[in-house]
XYZ file of C-alpha atoms in Angstrom:
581
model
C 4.758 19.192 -25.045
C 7.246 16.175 -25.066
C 6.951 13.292 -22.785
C 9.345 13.381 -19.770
C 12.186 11.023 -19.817
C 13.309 9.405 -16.388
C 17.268 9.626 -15.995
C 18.234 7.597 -13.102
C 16.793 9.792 -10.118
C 13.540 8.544 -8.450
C 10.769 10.375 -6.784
C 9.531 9.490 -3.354
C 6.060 9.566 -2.514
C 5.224 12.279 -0.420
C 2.085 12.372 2.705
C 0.214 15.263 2.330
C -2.071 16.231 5.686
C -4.394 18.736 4.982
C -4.707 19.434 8.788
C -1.207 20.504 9.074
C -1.049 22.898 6.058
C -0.910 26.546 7.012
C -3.595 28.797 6.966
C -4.250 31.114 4.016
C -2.864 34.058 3.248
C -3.788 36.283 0.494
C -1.049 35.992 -2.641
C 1.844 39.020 -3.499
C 0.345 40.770 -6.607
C 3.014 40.790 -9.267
C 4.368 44.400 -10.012
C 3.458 46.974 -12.108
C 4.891 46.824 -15.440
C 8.495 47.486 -15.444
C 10.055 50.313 -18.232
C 12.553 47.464 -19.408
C 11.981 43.475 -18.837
C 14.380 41.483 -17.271
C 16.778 41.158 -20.720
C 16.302 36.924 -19.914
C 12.704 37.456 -19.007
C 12.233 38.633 -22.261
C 13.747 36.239 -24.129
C 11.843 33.416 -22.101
C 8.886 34.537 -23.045
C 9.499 34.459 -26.599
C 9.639 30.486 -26.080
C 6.459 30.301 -25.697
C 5.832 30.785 -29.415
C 8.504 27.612 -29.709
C 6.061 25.167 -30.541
C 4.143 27.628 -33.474
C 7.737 27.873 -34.808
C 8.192 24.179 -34.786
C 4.883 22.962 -36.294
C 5.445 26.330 -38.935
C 8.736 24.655 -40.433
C 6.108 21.627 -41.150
C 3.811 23.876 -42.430
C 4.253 23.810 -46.367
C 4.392 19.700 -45.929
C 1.340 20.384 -44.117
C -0.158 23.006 -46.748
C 0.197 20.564 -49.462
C -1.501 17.611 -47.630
C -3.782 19.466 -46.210
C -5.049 21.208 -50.022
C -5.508 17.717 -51.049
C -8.471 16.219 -51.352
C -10.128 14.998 -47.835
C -11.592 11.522 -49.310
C -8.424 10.556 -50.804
C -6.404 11.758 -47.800
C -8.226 9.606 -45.196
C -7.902 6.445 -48.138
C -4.067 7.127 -48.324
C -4.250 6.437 -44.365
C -5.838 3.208 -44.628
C -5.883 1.101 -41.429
C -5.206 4.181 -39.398
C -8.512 6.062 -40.112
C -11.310 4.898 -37.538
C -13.337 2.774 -38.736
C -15.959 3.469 -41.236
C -18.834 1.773 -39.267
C -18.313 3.911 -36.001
C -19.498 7.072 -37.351
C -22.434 5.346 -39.266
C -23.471 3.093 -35.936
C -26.143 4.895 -33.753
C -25.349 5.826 -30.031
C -27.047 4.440 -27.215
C -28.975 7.319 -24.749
C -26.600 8.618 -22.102
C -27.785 7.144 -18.732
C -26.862 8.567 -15.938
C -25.555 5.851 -13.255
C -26.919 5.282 -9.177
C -25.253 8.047 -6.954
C -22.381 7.195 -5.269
C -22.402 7.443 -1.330
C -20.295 9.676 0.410
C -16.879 8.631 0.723
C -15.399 7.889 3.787
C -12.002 9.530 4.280
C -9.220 7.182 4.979
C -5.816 8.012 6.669
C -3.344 6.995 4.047
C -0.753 4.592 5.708
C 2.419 5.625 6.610
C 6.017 5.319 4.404
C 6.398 1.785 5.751
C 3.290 0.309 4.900
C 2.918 2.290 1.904
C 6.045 0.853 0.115
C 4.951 -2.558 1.054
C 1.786 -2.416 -1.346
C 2.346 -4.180 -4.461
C 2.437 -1.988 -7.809
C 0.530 -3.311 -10.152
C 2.007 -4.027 -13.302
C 2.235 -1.549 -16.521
C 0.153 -1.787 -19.684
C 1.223 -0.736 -22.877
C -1.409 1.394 -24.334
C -0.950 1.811 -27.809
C -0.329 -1.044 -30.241
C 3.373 -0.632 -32.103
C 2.999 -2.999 -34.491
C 4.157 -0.799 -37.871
C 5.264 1.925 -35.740
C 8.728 3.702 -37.251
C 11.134 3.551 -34.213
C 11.840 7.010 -34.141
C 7.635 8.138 -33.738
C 7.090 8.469 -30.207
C 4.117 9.112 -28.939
C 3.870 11.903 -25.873
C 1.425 14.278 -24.040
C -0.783 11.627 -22.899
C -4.039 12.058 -21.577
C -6.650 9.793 -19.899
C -10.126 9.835 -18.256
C -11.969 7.500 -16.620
C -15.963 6.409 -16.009
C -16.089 3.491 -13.950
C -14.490 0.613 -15.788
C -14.636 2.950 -19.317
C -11.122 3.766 -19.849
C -9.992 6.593 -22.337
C -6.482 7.928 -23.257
C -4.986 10.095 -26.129
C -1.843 11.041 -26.816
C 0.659 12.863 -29.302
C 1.222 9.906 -32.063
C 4.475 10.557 -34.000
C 3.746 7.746 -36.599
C 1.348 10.642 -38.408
C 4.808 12.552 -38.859
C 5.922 9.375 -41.361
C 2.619 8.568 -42.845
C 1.625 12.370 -43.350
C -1.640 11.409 -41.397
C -2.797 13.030 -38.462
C -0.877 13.383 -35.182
C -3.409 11.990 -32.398
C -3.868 8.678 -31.245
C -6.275 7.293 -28.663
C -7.088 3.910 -27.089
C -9.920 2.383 -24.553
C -10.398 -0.043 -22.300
C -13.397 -1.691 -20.666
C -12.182 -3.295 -17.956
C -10.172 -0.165 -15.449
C -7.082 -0.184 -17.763
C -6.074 -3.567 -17.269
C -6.566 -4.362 -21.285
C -6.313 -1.845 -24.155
C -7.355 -1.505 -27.205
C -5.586 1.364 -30.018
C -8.058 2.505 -32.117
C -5.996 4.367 -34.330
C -6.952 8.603 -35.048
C -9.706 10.312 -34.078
C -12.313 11.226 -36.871
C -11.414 13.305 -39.266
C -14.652 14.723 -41.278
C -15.564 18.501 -40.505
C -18.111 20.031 -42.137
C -17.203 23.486 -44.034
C -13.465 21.992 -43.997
C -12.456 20.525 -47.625
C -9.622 18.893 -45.078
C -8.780 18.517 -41.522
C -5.580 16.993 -39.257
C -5.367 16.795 -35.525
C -1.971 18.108 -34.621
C -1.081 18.535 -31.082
C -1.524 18.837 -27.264
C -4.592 16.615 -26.476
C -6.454 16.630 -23.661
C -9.187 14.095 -22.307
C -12.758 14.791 -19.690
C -15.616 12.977 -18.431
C -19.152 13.814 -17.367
C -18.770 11.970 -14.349
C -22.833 12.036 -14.085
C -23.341 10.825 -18.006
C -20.778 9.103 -18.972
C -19.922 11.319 -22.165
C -16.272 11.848 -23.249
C -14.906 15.399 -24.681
C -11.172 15.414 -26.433
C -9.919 18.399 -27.265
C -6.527 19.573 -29.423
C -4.991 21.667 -31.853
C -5.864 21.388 -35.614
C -5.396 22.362 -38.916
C -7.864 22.862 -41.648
C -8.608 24.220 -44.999
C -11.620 26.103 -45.838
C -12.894 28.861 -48.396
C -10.701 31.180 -46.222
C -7.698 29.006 -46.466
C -5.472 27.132 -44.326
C -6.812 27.737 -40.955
C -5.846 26.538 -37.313
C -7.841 26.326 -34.161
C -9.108 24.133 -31.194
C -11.239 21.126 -32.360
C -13.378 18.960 -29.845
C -14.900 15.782 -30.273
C -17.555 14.181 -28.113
C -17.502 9.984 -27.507
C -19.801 7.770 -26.182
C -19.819 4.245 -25.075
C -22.639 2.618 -26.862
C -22.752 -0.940 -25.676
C -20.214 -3.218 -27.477
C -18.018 -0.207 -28.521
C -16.712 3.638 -28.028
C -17.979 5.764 -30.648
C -16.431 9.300 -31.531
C -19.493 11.862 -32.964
C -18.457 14.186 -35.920
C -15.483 16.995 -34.533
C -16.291 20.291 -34.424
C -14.153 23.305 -34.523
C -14.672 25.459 -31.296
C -12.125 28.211 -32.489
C -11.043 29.024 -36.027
C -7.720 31.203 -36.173
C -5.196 32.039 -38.652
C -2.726 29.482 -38.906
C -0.966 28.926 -36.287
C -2.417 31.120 -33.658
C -4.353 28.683 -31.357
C -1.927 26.859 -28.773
C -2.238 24.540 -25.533
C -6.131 24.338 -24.958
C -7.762 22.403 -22.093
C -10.917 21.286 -21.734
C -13.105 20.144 -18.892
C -17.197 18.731 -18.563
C -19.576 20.170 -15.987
C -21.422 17.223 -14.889
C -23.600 19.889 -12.866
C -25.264 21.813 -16.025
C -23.703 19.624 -18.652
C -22.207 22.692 -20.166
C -17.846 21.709 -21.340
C -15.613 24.225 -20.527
C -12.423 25.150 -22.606
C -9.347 27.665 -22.667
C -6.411 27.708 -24.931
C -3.519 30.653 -26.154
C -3.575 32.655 -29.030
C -0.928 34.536 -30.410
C -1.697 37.720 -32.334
C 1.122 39.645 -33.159
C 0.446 41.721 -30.031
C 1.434 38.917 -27.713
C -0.060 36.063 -26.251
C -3.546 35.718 -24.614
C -5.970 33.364 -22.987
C -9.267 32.837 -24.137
C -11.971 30.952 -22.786
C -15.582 29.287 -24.532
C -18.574 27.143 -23.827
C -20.883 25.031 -25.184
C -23.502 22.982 -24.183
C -23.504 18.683 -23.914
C -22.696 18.304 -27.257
C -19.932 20.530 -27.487
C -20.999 21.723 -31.017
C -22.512 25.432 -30.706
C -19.969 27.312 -28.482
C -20.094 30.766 -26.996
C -18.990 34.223 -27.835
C -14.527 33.617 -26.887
C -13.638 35.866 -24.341
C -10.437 37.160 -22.785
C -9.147 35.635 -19.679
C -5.965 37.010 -19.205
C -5.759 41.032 -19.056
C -5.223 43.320 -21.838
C -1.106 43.176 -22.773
C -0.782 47.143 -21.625
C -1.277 45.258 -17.631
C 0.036 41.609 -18.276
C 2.683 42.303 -21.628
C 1.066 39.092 -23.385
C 3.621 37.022 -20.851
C 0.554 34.058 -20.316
C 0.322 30.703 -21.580
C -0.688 27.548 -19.820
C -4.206 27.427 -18.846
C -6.390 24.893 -17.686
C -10.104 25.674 -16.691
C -11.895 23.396 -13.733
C -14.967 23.335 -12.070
C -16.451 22.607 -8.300
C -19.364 20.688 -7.573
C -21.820 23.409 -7.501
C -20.856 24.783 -11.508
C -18.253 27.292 -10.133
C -15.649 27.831 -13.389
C -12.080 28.231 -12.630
C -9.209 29.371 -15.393
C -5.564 29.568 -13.879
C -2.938 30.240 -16.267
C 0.676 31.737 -16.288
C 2.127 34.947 -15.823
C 5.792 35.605 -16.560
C 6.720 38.252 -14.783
C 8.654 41.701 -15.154
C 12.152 39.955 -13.429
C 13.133 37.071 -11.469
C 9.293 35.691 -10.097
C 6.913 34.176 -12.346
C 3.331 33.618 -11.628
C 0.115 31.617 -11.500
C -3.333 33.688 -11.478
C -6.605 32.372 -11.124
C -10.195 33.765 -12.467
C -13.644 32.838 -11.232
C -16.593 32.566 -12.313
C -19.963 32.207 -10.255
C -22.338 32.133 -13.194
C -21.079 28.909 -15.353
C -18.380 31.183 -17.429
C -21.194 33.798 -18.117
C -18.821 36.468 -16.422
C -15.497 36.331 -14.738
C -14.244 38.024 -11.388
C -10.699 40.049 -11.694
C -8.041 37.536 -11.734
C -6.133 36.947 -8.005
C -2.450 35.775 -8.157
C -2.284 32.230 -6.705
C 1.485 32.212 -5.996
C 4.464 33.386 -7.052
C 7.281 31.252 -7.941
C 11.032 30.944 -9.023
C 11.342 28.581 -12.426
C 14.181 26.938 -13.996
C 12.971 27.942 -17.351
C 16.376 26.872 -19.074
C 16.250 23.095 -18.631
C 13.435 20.366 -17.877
C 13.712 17.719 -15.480
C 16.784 15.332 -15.942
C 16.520 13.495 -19.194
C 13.748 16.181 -20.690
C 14.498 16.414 -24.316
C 13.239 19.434 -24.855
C 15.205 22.464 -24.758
C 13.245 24.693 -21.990
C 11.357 23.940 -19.294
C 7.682 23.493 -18.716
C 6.211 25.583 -15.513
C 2.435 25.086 -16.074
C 0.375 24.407 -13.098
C -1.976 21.312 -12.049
C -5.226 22.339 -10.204
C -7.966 20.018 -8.855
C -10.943 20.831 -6.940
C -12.604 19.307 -4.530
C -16.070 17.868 -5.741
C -16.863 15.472 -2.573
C -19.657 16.069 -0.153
C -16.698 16.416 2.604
C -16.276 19.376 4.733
C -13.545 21.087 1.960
C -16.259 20.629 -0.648
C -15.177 23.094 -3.288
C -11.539 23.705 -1.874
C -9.292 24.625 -5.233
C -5.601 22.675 -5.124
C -2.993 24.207 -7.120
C 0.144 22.265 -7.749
C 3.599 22.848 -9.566
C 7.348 22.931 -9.167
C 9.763 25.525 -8.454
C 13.356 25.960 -7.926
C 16.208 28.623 -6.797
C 16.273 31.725 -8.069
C 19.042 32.088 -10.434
C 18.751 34.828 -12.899
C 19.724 37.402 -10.266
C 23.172 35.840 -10.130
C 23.794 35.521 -13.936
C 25.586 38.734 -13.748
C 28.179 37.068 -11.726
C 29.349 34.467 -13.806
C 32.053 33.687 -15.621
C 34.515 35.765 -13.241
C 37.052 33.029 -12.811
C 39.242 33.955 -15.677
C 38.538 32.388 -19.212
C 39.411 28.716 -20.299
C 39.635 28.106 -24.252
C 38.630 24.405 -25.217
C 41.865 22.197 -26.391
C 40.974 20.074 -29.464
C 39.967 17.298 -29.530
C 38.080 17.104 -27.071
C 35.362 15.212 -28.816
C 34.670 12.495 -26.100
C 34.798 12.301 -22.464
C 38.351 10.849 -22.229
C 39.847 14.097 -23.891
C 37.107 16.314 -22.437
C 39.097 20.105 -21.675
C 38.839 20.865 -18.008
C 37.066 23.667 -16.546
C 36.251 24.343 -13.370
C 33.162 26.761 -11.697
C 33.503 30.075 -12.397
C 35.420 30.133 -16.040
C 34.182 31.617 -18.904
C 34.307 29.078 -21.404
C 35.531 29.459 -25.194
C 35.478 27.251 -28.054
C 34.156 26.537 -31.460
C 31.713 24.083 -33.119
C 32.764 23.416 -37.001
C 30.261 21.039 -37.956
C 27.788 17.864 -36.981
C 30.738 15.637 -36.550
C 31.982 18.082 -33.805
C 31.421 17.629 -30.679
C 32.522 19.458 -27.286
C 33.050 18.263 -24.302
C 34.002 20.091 -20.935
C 34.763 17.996 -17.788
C 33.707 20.270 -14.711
C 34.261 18.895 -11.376
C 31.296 19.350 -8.907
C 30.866 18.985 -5.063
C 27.989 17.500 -3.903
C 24.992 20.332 -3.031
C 26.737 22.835 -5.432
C 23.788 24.877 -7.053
C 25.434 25.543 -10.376
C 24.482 27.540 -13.646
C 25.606 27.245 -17.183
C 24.964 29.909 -19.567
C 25.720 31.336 -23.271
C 27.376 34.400 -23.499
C 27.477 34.982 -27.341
C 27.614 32.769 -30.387
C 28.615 33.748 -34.205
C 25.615 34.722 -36.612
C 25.617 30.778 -38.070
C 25.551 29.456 -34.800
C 22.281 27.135 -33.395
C 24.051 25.031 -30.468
C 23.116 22.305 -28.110
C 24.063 22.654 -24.136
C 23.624 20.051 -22.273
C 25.112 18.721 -18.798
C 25.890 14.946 -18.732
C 26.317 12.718 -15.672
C 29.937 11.165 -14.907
C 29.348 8.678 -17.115
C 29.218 10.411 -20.259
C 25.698 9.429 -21.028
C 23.167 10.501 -18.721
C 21.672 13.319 -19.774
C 20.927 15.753 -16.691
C 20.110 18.805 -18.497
C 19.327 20.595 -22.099
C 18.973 23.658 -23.931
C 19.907 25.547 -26.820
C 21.411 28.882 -28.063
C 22.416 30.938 -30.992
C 23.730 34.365 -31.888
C 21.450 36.475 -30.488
C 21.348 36.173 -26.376
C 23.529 37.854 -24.340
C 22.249 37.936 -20.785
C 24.407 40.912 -19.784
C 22.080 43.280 -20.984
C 20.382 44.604 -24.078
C 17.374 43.228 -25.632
C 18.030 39.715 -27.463
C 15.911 38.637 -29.839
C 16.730 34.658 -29.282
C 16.077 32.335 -26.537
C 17.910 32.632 -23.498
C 20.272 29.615 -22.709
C 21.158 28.314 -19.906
C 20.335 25.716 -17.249
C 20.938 25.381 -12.990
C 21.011 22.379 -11.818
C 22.285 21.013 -8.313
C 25.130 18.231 -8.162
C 23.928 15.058 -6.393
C 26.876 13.599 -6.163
C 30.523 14.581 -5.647
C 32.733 14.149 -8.911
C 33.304 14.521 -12.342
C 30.282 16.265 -14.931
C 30.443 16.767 -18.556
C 29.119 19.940 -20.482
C 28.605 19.343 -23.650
C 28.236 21.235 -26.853
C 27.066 20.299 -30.357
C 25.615 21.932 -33.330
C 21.951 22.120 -33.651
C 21.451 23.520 -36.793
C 24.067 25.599 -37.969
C 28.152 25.686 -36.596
C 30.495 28.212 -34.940
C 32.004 30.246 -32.165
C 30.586 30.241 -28.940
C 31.332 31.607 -25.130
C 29.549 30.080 -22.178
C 29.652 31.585 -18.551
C 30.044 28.866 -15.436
C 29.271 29.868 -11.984
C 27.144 29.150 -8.338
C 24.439 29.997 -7.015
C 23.831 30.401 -3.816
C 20.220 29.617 -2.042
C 18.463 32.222 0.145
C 14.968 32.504 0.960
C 13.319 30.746 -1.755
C 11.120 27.346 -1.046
C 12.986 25.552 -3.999
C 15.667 23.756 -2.651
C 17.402 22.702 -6.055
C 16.349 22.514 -9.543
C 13.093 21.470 -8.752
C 10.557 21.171 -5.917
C 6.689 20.543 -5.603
C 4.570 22.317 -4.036
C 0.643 22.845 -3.528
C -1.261 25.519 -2.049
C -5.038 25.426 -1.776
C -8.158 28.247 -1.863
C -11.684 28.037 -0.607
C -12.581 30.957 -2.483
C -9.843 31.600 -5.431
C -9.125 35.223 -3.316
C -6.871 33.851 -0.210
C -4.576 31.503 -0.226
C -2.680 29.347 1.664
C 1.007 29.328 1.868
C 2.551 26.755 -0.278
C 3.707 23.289 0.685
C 6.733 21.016 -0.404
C 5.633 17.767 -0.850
C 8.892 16.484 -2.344
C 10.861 14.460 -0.233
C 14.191 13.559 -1.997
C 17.534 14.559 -1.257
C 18.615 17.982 -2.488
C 20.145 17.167 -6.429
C 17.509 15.489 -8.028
């Protein structure tokens, strides 16, 4: 996943009272299995095997490094392998620290007050120095045991120094100072090489003190080139952090294994972890254990239900777990047409066995686009979930959180009715942008990576709008994107090729297309660009108009909560700006 960029709009803080939310309800079950998918539906969910495709064009770089020999490989890396005395240096004995008292619940102030609190000041994590200024590091993760600081994080340098792709960092002193400690170890046994690659993901034993990091990785063994989940356990031994030797939870063919997440039981010790696969019959979410050391791990099973009930539309899980060793794993559903969903399985018996899953909510998503300034050309709808582990009276309440928006696909039909409007060359900068207005079915051509389209589209303030692809010629891979009035702000992003057409039939591409809500009255650009290959195109323009749904733009929060993963309450906004960001 790629970090968020912030464009410009700002999110207010919002007061949630848990004495005012409504009382629960039990979820809508998603419907049975329709004869034919939504045709966008469909295509969304082949997204989710976006991130095998990108690593995959990597993957004969990847082969070759990863064939090498493992000693020279960690000597080409140098001062970006760990260090050699950490693995040698004996760990201290966990301890496990006094009890903390109960906590006394305190009325957070109101708006006024709240704003009025100093914020302290940001600290850069990772240490740059070297650092190409195109590796960015993203999907950050942290966890925290008093004082004992850890974060992770998606390190792009690995991308130029063919070195692995996961960096981490600690502090001793509650984040104030850091320091980067370069990659995580590297040394498998039964692996004649080994590279973290992707989506990390930090936890704590909040009674001992031991660390758990968890991610993607590749490896070569007697079978091949492999890929899987890896986990690492760390401990703070006195005068330093020390990382124990990885171990590889699940080994898959290449590629399979995707977005795993990990969490420790500090009341049986036990660390908890589900990820994705996807075998050729669709995706699915698994879920293991293993015991404090997180190196002997239990028989995978299958979370989500078999594809015949849930079509392999699921991706997205996280497990947690209450005080009293109750296992959680919510993940998400896509569903049949316009609602997607989050379900939620339970487990009394430490992950031993699983209830049925229950659907949490269901949920519009603006699939087509992230958040203003997301560089990444779909949206993420995975959900947060926290549970309540105090000695309070909700003591083992589940939170779910997440953001939806309008519904939109059941309008796509109607776009583009406005008559068609060709683009006039050049129209390669704002200045000559072609206009357009809502409603036009737009028609032009892309002839290279020097040419670039722009479409100036005025907006009213509060207009819910959509922007789609209609068709594109066989060479075509194209770049949509919606820019502020300035020319430069990006507000949304996608991309598109030949094979969508949301009219109907069954495309075999991504879908393409964004909503987004003007926040302002006046000018917007659309903008068009080759990806990775030129030609023809026709986009669809149009509104949307809002009804019943919760979302009141392109994206809202919302939170609903469960003292039993069965009922739940009816969701909550908790966002507070003005409709249009």
């Amino acid at each position: 996943m790629i970090a968020f960029v912030r464009a410009g709009a700002r999110l207010l803080a919002a007061t949630l009272v848990l004495t005012l939310l409504p009382g629960p309800a039990k979820a809508q079950e998603p419907t049975a299995p329709a004869a034919s998918v939504h045709p966008w539906k469909a295509a969304y969910a082949k997204r989710m095997v976006e991130r095998r495709m990108r690593r995959q064009k990597m993957s004969e770089q990847r082969k070759a490094r990863l064939r090498a020999d493992a000693t020279q490989r960690r000597g080409a890396r140098g001062a970006a392998s760990p260090k050699p005395g950490l693995r040698a240096r004996p760990a201290q004995p966990e301890t496990i620290p006094t009890p903390l008292s109960d906590v006394t619940t305190v009325r957070r102030p109101d708006r006024s007050s709240a704003q009025a609190i100093p914020i302290p000041a940001n600290r850069i994590v990772n240490n740059r120095t070297g650092d190409s200024f195109d590796s960015g590091q993203s999907e950050t993760t942290i966890a925290a045991f008093g004082d004992i600081v850890v974060a992770a994080w998606n390190d792009g340098q690995g991308f130029v120094t063919n070195s692995d792709t996961q960096g981490w960092a600690f502090s001793t002193d509650g984040g104030s100072t850091w320091t980067d400690r370069g990659t995580f170890p590297s040394t498998v046994p039964g692996t004649s090489a080994f590279e973290w690659t992707s989506d990390p993901v930090l936890t704590v034993n909040e009674k001992t003190g031991a660390f758990y990091f968890s991610a993607l990785c590749d490896f070569t063994t007697g079978a091949g080139l492999r890929s899987g989940v890896g986990v690492v356990k760390g401990r703070w031994t006195g005068a330093d952090f020390v990382w124990g030797t990885p171990d590889i939870a699940r080994d898959l063919p290449f590629l399979e294994a995707d977005k795993g997440w990990i969490v420790a039981d500090s009341s049986s010790g036990r660390v908890f972890l589900s990820y994705t696969r996807f075998p050729i019959t669709g995706s699915v979410i698994d879920f293991q254990w293993a015991d404090s050391n997180a190196t002997t791990w239990s028989t995978p099973r299958q979370i989500s239900l078999d594809t015949s009930l849930e079509r392999g539309f699921v991706q997205g899980s996280r497990p947690a777990v209450d005080g009293d060793g109750r296992v959680y794993v919510v993940y998400e559903l896509i569903g049949d047409s316009f609602e997607d969903y989050f379900r939620i399985r339970r487990s009394d018996d430490r992950g031993q066995t699983f209830a049925l899953p229950v659907t949490a909510v269901s949920m519009y998503t603006n699939f087509g686009t992230g958040a203003p300034g997301f560089n990444r050309d779909h949206g993420v709808e995975f959900s947060g979930i926290a549970v309540d582990r105090s000695h309070g009276p909700q003591r083992g309440r589940i939170y779910l959180s997440w953001a939806e928006s309008i519904n939109w696909l059941d309008e796509v039909l109607t776009l583009g009715q406005a008559g068609n409007k060709s683009e006039v060359e050049s129209n390669g900068s704002i200045g000559s942008a072609t206009p357009v207005l809502l409603g036009q079915t737009i028609r032009g051509s892309v002839s290279g990576t020097l040419d670039v389209d722009f479409y100036a589209l005025p907006l009213t303030q509060g207009q819910h709008v959509v922007v789609a692809s209609d068709s594109a010629d066989a060479s075509a891979v194209l770049s949509l994107r919606l820019l502020a009035g300035n020319g430069l702000t990006a507000l949304t992003f996608t991309t598109f090729n030949s094979s969508v057409n949301p009219t109907g039939g069954n495309p075999q591409g991504f879908p393409s297309g964004w909503f987004f809500t003007a926040p302002v009255t006046g000018t917007y650009y659309i903008q068009v660009n080759q990806r990775s290959g030129p030609g023809a195109y026709r986009l669809r323009t149009g509104l949307v108009n809002r009804g019943l749904e919760r979302g009141r733009d392109q994206r809202d929060i919302f939170v609903g909560w469960s003292d039993d993963a069965t009922t739940w309450s009816a969701p909550v906004r908790l966002s507070e700006d003005p409709i249009g960001f």
